[in-house]
Coordinates of C-alpha atoms in Angstrom, one line a residue:
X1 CA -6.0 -15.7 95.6
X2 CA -9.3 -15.6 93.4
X3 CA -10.4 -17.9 90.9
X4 CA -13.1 -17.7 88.2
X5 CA -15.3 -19.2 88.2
X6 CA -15.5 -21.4 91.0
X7 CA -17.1 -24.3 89.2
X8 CA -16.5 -25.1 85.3
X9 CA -17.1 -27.6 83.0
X10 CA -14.2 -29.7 80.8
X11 CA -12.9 -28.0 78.0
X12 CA -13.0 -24.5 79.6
X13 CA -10.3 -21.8 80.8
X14 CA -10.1 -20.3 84.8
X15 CA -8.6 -17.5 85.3
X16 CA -6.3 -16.5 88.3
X17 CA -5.5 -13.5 90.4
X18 CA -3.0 -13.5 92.6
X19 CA -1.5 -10.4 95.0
X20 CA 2.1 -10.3 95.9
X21 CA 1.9 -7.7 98.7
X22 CA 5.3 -5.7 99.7
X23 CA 3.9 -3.5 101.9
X24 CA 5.3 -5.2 104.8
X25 CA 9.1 -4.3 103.6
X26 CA 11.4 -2.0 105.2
X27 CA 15.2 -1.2 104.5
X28 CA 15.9 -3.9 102.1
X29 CA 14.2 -5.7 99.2
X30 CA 12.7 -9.1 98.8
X31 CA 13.7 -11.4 95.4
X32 CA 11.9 -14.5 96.5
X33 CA 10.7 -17.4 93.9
X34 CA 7.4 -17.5 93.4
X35 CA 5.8 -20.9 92.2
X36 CA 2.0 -20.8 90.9
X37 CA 0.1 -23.5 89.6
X38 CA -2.9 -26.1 89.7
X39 CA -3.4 -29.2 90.9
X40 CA -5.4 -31.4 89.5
X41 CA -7.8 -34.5 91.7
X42 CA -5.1 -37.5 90.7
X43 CA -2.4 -35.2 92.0
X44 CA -1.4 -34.0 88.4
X45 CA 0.2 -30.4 88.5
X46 CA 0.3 -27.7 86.3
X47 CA 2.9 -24.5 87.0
X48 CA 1.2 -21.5 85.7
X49 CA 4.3 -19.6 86.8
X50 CA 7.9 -20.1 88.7
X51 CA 10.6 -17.1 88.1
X52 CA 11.8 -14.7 91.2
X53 CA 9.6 -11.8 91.6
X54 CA 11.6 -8.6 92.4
X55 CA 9.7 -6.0 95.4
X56 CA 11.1 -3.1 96.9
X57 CA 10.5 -1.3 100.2
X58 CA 7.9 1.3 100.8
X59 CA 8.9 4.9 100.8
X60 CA 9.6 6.5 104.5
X61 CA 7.0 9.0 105.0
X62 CA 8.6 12.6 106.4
X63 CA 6.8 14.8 108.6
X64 CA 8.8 17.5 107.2
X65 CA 7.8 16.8 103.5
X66 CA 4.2 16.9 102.0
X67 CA 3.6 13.7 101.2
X68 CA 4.0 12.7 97.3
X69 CA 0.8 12.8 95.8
X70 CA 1.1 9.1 93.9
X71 CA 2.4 6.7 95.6
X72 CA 1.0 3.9 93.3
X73 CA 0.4 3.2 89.8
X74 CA -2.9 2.9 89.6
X75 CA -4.5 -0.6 90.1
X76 CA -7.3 -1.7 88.2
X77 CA -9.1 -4.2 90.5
X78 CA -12.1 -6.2 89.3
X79 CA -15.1 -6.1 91.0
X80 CA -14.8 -9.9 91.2
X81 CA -11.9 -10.0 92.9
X82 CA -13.3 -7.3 95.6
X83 CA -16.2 -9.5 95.7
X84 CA -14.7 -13.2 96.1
X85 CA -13.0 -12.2 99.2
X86 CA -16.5 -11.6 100.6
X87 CA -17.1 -15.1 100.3
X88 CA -16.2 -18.2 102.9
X89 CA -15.0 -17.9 106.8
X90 CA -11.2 -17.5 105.5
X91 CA -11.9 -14.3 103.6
X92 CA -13.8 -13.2 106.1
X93 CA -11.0 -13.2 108.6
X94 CA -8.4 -11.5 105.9
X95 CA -10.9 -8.9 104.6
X96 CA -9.9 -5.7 106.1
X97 CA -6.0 -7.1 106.0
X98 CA -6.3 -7.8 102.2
X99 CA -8.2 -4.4 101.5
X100 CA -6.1 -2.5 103.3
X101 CA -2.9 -3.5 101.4
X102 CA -4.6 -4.4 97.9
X103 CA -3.3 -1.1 96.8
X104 CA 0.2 -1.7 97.5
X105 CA 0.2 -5.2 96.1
X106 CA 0.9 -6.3 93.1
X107 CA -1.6 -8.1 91.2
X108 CA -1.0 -11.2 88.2
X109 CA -3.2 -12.9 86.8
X110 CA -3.2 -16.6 85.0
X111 CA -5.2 -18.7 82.9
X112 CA -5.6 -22.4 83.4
X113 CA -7.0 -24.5 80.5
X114 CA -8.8 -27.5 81.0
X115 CA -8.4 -30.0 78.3
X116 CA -11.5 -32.0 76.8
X117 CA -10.9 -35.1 78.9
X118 CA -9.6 -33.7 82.0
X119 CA -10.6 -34.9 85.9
X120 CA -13.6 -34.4 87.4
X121 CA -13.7 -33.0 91.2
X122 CA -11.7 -30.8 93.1
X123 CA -8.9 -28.6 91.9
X124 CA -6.1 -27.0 93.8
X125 CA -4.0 -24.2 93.7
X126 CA -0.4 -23.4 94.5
X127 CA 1.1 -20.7 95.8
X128 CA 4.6 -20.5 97.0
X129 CA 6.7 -17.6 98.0
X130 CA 10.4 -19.2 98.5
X131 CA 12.9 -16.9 100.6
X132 CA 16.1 -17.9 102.4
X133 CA 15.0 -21.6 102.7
X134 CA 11.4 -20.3 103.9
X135 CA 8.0 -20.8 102.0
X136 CA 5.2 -18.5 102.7
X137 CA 1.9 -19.7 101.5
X138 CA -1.5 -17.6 100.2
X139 CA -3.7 -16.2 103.1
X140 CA -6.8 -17.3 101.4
X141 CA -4.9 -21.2 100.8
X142 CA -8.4 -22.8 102.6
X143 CA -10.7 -21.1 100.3
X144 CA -7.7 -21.5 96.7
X145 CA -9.7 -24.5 94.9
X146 CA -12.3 -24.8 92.0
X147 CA -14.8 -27.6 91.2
X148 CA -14.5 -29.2 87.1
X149 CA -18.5 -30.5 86.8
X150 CA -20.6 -32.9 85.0
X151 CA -24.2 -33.6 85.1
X152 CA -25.7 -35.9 82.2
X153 CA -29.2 -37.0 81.5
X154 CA -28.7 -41.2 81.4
X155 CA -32.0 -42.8 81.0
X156 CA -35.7 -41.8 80.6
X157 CA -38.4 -44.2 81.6
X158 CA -42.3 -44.7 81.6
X159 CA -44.4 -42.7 79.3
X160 CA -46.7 -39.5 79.7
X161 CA -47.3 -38.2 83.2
X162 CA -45.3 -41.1 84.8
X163 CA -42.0 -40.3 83.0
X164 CA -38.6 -39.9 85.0
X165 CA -35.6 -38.7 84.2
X166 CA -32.4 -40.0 85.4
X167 CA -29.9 -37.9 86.0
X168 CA -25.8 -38.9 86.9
X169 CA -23.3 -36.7 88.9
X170 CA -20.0 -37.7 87.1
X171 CA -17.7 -35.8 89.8
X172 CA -16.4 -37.6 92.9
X173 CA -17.4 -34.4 94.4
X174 CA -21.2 -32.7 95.5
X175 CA -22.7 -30.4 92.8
X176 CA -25.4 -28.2 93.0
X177 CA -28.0 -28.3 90.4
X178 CA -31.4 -26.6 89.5
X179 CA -34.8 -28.1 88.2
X180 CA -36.5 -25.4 86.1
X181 CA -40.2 -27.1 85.6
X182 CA -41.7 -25.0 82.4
X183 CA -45.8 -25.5 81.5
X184 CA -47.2 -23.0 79.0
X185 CA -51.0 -22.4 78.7
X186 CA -53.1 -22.1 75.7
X187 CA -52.2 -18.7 75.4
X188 CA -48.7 -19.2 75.2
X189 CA -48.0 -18.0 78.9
X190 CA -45.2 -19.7 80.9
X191 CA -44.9 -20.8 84.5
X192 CA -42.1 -22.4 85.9
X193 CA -41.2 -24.2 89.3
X194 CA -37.7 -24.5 90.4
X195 CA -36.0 -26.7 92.9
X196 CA -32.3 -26.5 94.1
X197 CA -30.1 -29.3 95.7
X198 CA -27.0 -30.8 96.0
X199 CA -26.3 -34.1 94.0
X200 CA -24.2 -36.5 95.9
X201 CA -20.6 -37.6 94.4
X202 CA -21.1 -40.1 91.5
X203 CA -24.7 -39.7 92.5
X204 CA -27.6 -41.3 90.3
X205 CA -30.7 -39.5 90.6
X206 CA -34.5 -40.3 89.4
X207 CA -36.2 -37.0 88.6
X208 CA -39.9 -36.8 87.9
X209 CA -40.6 -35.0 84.4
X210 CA -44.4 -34.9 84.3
X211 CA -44.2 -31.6 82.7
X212 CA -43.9 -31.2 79.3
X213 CA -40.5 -29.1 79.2
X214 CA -38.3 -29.8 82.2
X215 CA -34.5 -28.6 82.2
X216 CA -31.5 -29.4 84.4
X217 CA -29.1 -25.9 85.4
X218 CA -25.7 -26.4 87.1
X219 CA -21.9 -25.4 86.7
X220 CA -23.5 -21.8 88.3
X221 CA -26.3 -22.1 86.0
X222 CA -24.4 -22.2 82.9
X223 CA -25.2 -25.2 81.6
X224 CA -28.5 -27.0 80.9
X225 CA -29.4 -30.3 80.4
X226 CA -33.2 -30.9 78.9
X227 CA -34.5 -33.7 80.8
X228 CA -36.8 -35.5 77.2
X229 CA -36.1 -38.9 76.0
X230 CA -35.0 -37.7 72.6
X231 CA -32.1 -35.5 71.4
X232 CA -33.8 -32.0 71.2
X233 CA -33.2 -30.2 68.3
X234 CA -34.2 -26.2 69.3
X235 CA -35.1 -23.5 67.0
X236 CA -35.0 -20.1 67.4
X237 CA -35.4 -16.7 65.1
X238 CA -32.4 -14.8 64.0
X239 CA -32.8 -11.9 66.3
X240 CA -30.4 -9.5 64.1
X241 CA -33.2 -9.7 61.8
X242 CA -36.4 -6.9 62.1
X243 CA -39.9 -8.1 61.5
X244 CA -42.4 -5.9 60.6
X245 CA -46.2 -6.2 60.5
X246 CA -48.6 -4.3 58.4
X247 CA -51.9 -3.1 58.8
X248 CA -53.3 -4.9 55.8
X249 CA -52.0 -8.3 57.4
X250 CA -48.6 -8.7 55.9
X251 CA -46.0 -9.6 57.6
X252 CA -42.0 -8.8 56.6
X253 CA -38.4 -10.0 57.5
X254 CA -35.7 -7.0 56.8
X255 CA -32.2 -7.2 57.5
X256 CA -30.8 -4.1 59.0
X257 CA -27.5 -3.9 56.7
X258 CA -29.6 -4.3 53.3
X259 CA -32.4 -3.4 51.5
X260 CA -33.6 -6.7 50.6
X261 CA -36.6 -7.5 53.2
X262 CA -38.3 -11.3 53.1
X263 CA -42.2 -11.5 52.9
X264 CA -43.6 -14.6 54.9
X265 CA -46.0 -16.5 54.2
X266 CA -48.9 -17.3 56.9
X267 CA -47.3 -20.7 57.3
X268 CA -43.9 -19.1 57.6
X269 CA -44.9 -16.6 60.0
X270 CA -46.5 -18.8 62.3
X271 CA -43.2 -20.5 62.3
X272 CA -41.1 -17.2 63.1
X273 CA -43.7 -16.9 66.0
X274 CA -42.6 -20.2 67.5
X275 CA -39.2 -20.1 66.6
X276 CA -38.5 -18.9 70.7
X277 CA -35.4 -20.9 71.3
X278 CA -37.5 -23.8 73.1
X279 CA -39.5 -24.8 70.0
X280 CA -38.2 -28.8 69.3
X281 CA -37.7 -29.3 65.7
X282 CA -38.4 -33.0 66.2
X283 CA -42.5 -31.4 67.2
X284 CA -43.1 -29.6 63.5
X285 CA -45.2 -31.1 60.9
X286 CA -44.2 -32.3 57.9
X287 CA -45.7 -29.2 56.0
X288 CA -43.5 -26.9 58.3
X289 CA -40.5 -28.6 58.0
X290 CA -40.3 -28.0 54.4
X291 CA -40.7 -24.1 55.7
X292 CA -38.3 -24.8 57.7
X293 CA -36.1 -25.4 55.5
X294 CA -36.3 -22.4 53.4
X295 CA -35.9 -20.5 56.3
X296 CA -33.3 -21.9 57.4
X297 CA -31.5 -21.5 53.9
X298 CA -32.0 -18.1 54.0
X299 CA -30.6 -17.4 57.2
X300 CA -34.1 -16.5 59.3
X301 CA -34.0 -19.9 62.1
X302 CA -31.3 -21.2 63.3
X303 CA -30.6 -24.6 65.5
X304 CA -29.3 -23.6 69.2
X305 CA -28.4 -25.2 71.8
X306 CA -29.4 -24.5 75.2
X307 CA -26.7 -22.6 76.8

């Protein structure tokens, strides 16, 4: 079985592939009853799917005959799928076994939604093939689990240089995050540092934030946390929008659907210019907050969140 992604956040929807392979089957058919489903870290489960799943034997090759030329309907695989059973010792071992009959097999896929205030930690899956009193389990059943994550930002304390962010692992299982470290020079240049660990399960951590922009990845990266005292409010231009610069120094917005085109102001322009996604609405002036404003009205910023 293959599950993506691995690791997901609350409120999001994992999807399921699993392979009944018949390849095996000769002289007679198989009806088994095939259970799938999740189970959740209390023990909670989920069946995705529980009907009998009809297979039929392969076709007896003759050395008389030319062999048919399809055999199959074709089976488009994801790349994903190839590529999780790359991953962990278990796959490893079932590679060239599950390759070999991935053609012959046939492939379902499921969704699991995870509601808004679901368990944190370690999810399950079940597969069960259930034939004359037997059960047959997945191959990959060591490797069939996904991780539900969340990292928050609790506290910030100290002031200037000496600030730290602390940062709480909410799962009752490890979770690796990322520290992305940003400092920008005077001519607008960024560098960044980055660090990678693993936070302990309901792990508290003090993180140094001496930086001016520091920002917290995990859940693969998808999610960020910025590590600042106060709620950040980010701006960023409307990129569906063309900006065009002339020689004699002004500067228009033009959308590409209309004719109507939006002549900035210096203040306004400086404002597009800054407007890079990171640009903290609680930093503007008074002045440009009422530029802001208009803008805004008029479609050219938007709010974002970091995603």
């Amino acid at each position: 079985m293959s599950i993506f992604p691995k690791r997901t956040i609350p409120g999001k929807t994992v999807t399921i592939h699993w392979n009944f392979n018949t390849s095996h089957l000769n002289g007679a058919h198989l009806c088994p009853l095939v259970k799938i489903g999740v189970k959740d870290p209390k023990g909670n489960i989920t069946m995705l799917f529980e009907d009998y799943v009809i297979a039929f034997p392969d076709q007896k090759e003759s050395k008389e005959e030319p062999p048919q030329k399809l055999k199959y309907l074709n089976k488009n695989i994801p790349l994903l799928v190839l590529a999780n059973y790359l991953e962990g010792s278990c796959k490893r071992e079932k590679l060239v076994e599950i390759l070999t009959n991935i053609q012959a097999g046939r492939h379902y896929y499921f969704t699991y939604n995870i509601p808004h205030d679901a368990p944190l930690g370690k999810y399950s899956l079940i597969s069960e093939v259930h034939n004359n009193g037997s059960v047959k389990y997945s191959k990959t059943r060591l490797d069939d689990h996904f991780w539900v994550e969340k990292i928050s930002l609790a506290n910030v304390i100290g002031k200037g240089n000496e600030r730290t962010a602390v940062v709480c692992n909410h799962s009752e299982e490890p979770t690796p995050v990322k520290i992305v470290r940003c400092s920008i020079d005077v001519n607008g240049h960024m560098e960044t540092k980055m660090e990678a660990f693993e936070m302990n399960p309901n792990d508290t951590k003090p993180i140094s934030i001496s930086e001016e922009k520091v920002f917290l990845l995990y859940n693969e990266e998808r999610e960020i946390v910025a590590l600042t005292e106060e709620l950040p409010i980010y701006l960023i231009k409307n990129h569906e929008i063309l900006s065009i610069s002339k020689k004699n120094g002004l500067n228009c917005l033009m959308e590409k659907d209309s004719d109507g085109a939006y002549w900035l102001s210096p203040e306004a322009k400086n404002l597009w210019d800054k407007a890079d996604g990171l640009l903290n609405k609680n930093s503007l002036s008074e002045k440009e907050k009422d530029v802001l404003q208009e803008m805004e009205e008029q479609g050219l910023i938007k709010q974002t969140n970091l995603k």
